[in-house]
Amino acid sequence: MCNHHSAYKKVKEDIHSQEHKQWSRRSFLQALGLMGSGSILLGSKSVSASRHSPLASALANSDSDRILVLIRLKGGNDGLNTIIPIYDYDRYAELRPTIKLEESSLYNLSSDFGLPSFMSDLQSMWGNGAMKVVHGVGYDNSSLSHFSGSDIWASTDVNENTQSGWWGRHFEELYPDYLVNPPEIPPAIQIGSIGNLIFDGSINSYAFTVANPDQLEAIAETGIVHDMTNLPDCTYGDQLQFMRGTTNTTYNYAGVIHNAYESSSNEVDYNNDALSQQLAIVARMIKGNLGTKVYMVTLGGFDTHADQATKHQTLLNSLSNSVKLFFEDLGITGHDENVLAMTFSEFGRRAFENGSQGTDHGAAAPILFFGPALDDNGFVGTHPDLNALDANNALYHSIDFRQIY
């Protein structure tokens, strides 16, 4: 029996490892420009500017300066340890004997739901009516695969027959001459998540991508992607000069990004973690009146199969602190009133903790909204029933993610 269990666990781990390799391969190919157009890999994180999504089109055609910031929690965020169901705490604690959050440590959003103490930076946003929670978001027969789950959230096709993104398809329809006639201002800017389908059409990827926030900062400061000086005086130097020059000319938005960046500044001290640095850049773009309506940033590491308590705390602390500082920064110039931020992830985690003090791939999870324009705190939808789990011990959804879109 033990041998059978070990063999099953080994097969499961091999499948999970292979999936991550496949996921990474697509990201690598897309970054090299082999899956779409105009992309190059320069580091460990990415920035891309794309054309309108349906939402971006609506925002761009409006008379307002409203802006949407999408925050992707990559890896599958554990919703039960993000918004804790105090109303059914005993059942919650039974499901998670070692990774549960103590009830006495929670900040009560209401008499029914609590926020972890390490997300305390959001308490003021909740208290000021600048935060809402949407319970139990997902879809029928949720995929337990990172690769498929991410594709489904990007394509909106739960049957996985569509290899294009819901934004990309509209880009393709609205801008058939995208490659030869790009808009003057990038309607959408993405940081991170290379390899995601969301900006892909049937033929082209409607995003240009730069990796590494430091590189983005350099672009914003100089208006170019690569330095054309100090190249070696040899054949390799000639080739490098050609490649760098070609790359520089493909980044149509470098100049306008530079102008927005130089005309603004960050007026709060952001932490030196990945999400904070991404949102700091977004804040400067917004405060510099770039004109972009939709931004997407990424916080990775949510695949918490083992030792979840420490990892998840670090991630959610980063999310909370970064979001708070972001809106404080925007608030100094009054831009915060026009900005709405929203989290999403490819799936939630299972209700039961596993044998490694972590959680495995699940289904439904909450989505969080931030911004003073919400004009009130509160909850949307019904929290999943902890006593009614699916065949994989995952939570049932009550709101389809496409309703959120």
PDB file of N, CA and C in Angstrom, residues 4 137 157 164 197-198 204 210 235 252 298 315 325 331 347 356 360 371:
ATOM      1  N   HIS A   4       2.498   1.700  -3.378  1.00  0.00           N
ATOM      2  CA  HIS A   4       1.527   2.198  -4.353  1.00  0.00           C
ATOM      3  C   HIS A   4       1.335   3.703  -4.178  1.00  0.00           C
ATOM      4  N   VAL A 137     -15.244  32.910  -6.971  1.00  0.00           N
ATOM      5  CA  VAL A 137     -15.180  33.089  -8.422  1.00  0.00           C
ATOM      6  C   VAL A 137     -14.491  31.887  -9.062  1.00  0.00           C
ATOM      7  N   ASP A 157     -12.491  30.409 -22.774  1.00  0.00           N
ATOM      8  CA  ASP A 157     -13.043  29.173 -23.330  1.00  0.00           C
ATOM      9  C   ASP A 157     -12.731  28.021 -22.378  1.00  0.00           C
ATOM     10  N   SER A 164      -6.475  31.805 -28.341  1.00  0.00           N
ATOM     11  CA  SER A 164      -6.300  33.251 -28.413  1.00  0.00           C
ATOM     12  C   SER A 164      -6.937  33.866 -27.188  1.00  0.00           C
ATOM     13  N   LEU A 197      -1.963  33.885 -22.780  1.00  0.00           N
ATOM     14  CA  LEU A 197      -2.720  34.032 -24.020  1.00  0.00           C
ATOM     15  C   LEU A 197      -3.497  35.335 -24.134  1.00  0.00           C
ATOM     16  N   ILE A 198      -3.623  36.065 -23.077  1.00  0.00           N
ATOM     17  CA  ILE A 198      -4.617  37.131 -23.006  1.00  0.00           C
ATOM     18  C   ILE A 198      -4.503  38.160 -24.126  1.00  0.00           C
ATOM     19  N   ASN A 204      -1.004  36.852 -34.463  1.00  0.00           N
ATOM     20  CA  ASN A 204       0.001  37.662 -33.776  1.00  0.00           C
ATOM     21  C   ASN A 204      -0.284  37.802 -32.290  1.00  0.00           C
ATOM     22  N   VAL A 210       9.089  43.692 -22.843  1.00  0.00           N
ATOM     23  CA  VAL A 210      10.440  43.904 -22.332  1.00  0.00           C
ATOM     24  C   VAL A 210      10.517  43.238 -20.974  1.00  0.00           C
ATOM     25  N   THR A 235      33.199  42.039 -35.968  1.00  0.00           N
ATOM     26  CA  THR A 235      31.988  41.548 -36.629  1.00  0.00           C
ATOM     27  C   THR A 235      30.858  41.373 -35.633  1.00  0.00           C
ATOM     28  N   ASN A 252       7.775  51.238 -30.327  1.00  0.00           N
ATOM     29  CA  ASN A 252       7.160  52.492 -30.719  1.00  0.00           C
ATOM     30  C   ASN A 252       6.778  53.372 -29.535  1.00  0.00           C
ATOM     31  N   THR A 298       2.099  41.477 -12.214  1.00  0.00           N
ATOM     32  CA  THR A 298       2.097  40.070 -11.814  1.00  0.00           C
ATOM     33  C   THR A 298       2.889  39.848 -10.531  1.00  0.00           C
ATOM     34  N   LEU A 315       3.753  36.618   0.470  1.00  0.00           N
ATOM     35  CA  LEU A 315       3.103  37.070  -0.754  1.00  0.00           C
ATOM     36  C   LEU A 315       1.956  38.032  -0.469  1.00  0.00           C
ATOM     37  N   LEU A 325       0.524  51.382  -0.811  1.00  0.00           N
ATOM     38  CA  LEU A 325       1.472  52.422  -1.213  1.00  0.00           C
ATOM     39  C   LEU A 325       1.120  52.987  -2.581  1.00  0.00           C
ATOM     40  N   GLY A 331      -2.821  59.095  -4.629  1.00  0.00           N
ATOM     41  CA  GLY A 331      -3.669  60.019  -3.894  1.00  0.00           C
ATOM     42  C   GLY A 331      -3.066  61.386  -3.712  1.00  0.00           C
ATOM     43  N   PHE A 347      -6.637  29.652 -10.431  1.00  0.00           N
ATOM     44  CA  PHE A 347      -7.557  28.844  -9.628  1.00  0.00           C
ATOM     45  C   PHE A 347      -7.278  29.086  -8.157  1.00  0.00           C
ATOM     46  N   SER A 356       1.993  18.078   3.333  1.00  0.00           N
ATOM     47  CA  SER A 356       3.229  18.872   3.332  1.00  0.00           C
ATOM     48  C   SER A 356       3.003  20.273   3.880  1.00  0.00           C
ATOM     49  N   ASP A 360      -3.196  21.931  -2.352  1.00  0.00           N
ATOM     50  CA  ASP A 360      -3.080  21.550  -3.758  1.00  0.00           C
ATOM     51  C   ASP A 360      -4.057  22.344  -4.617  1.00  0.00           C
ATOM     52  N   GLY A 371      -9.701  50.649  -4.591  1.00  0.00           N
ATOM     53  CA  GLY A 371      -9.758  51.993  -5.144  1.00  0.00           C
ATOM     54  C   GLY A 371     -10.849  52.822  -4.504  1.00  0.00           C
TER      55      GLY A 371
END
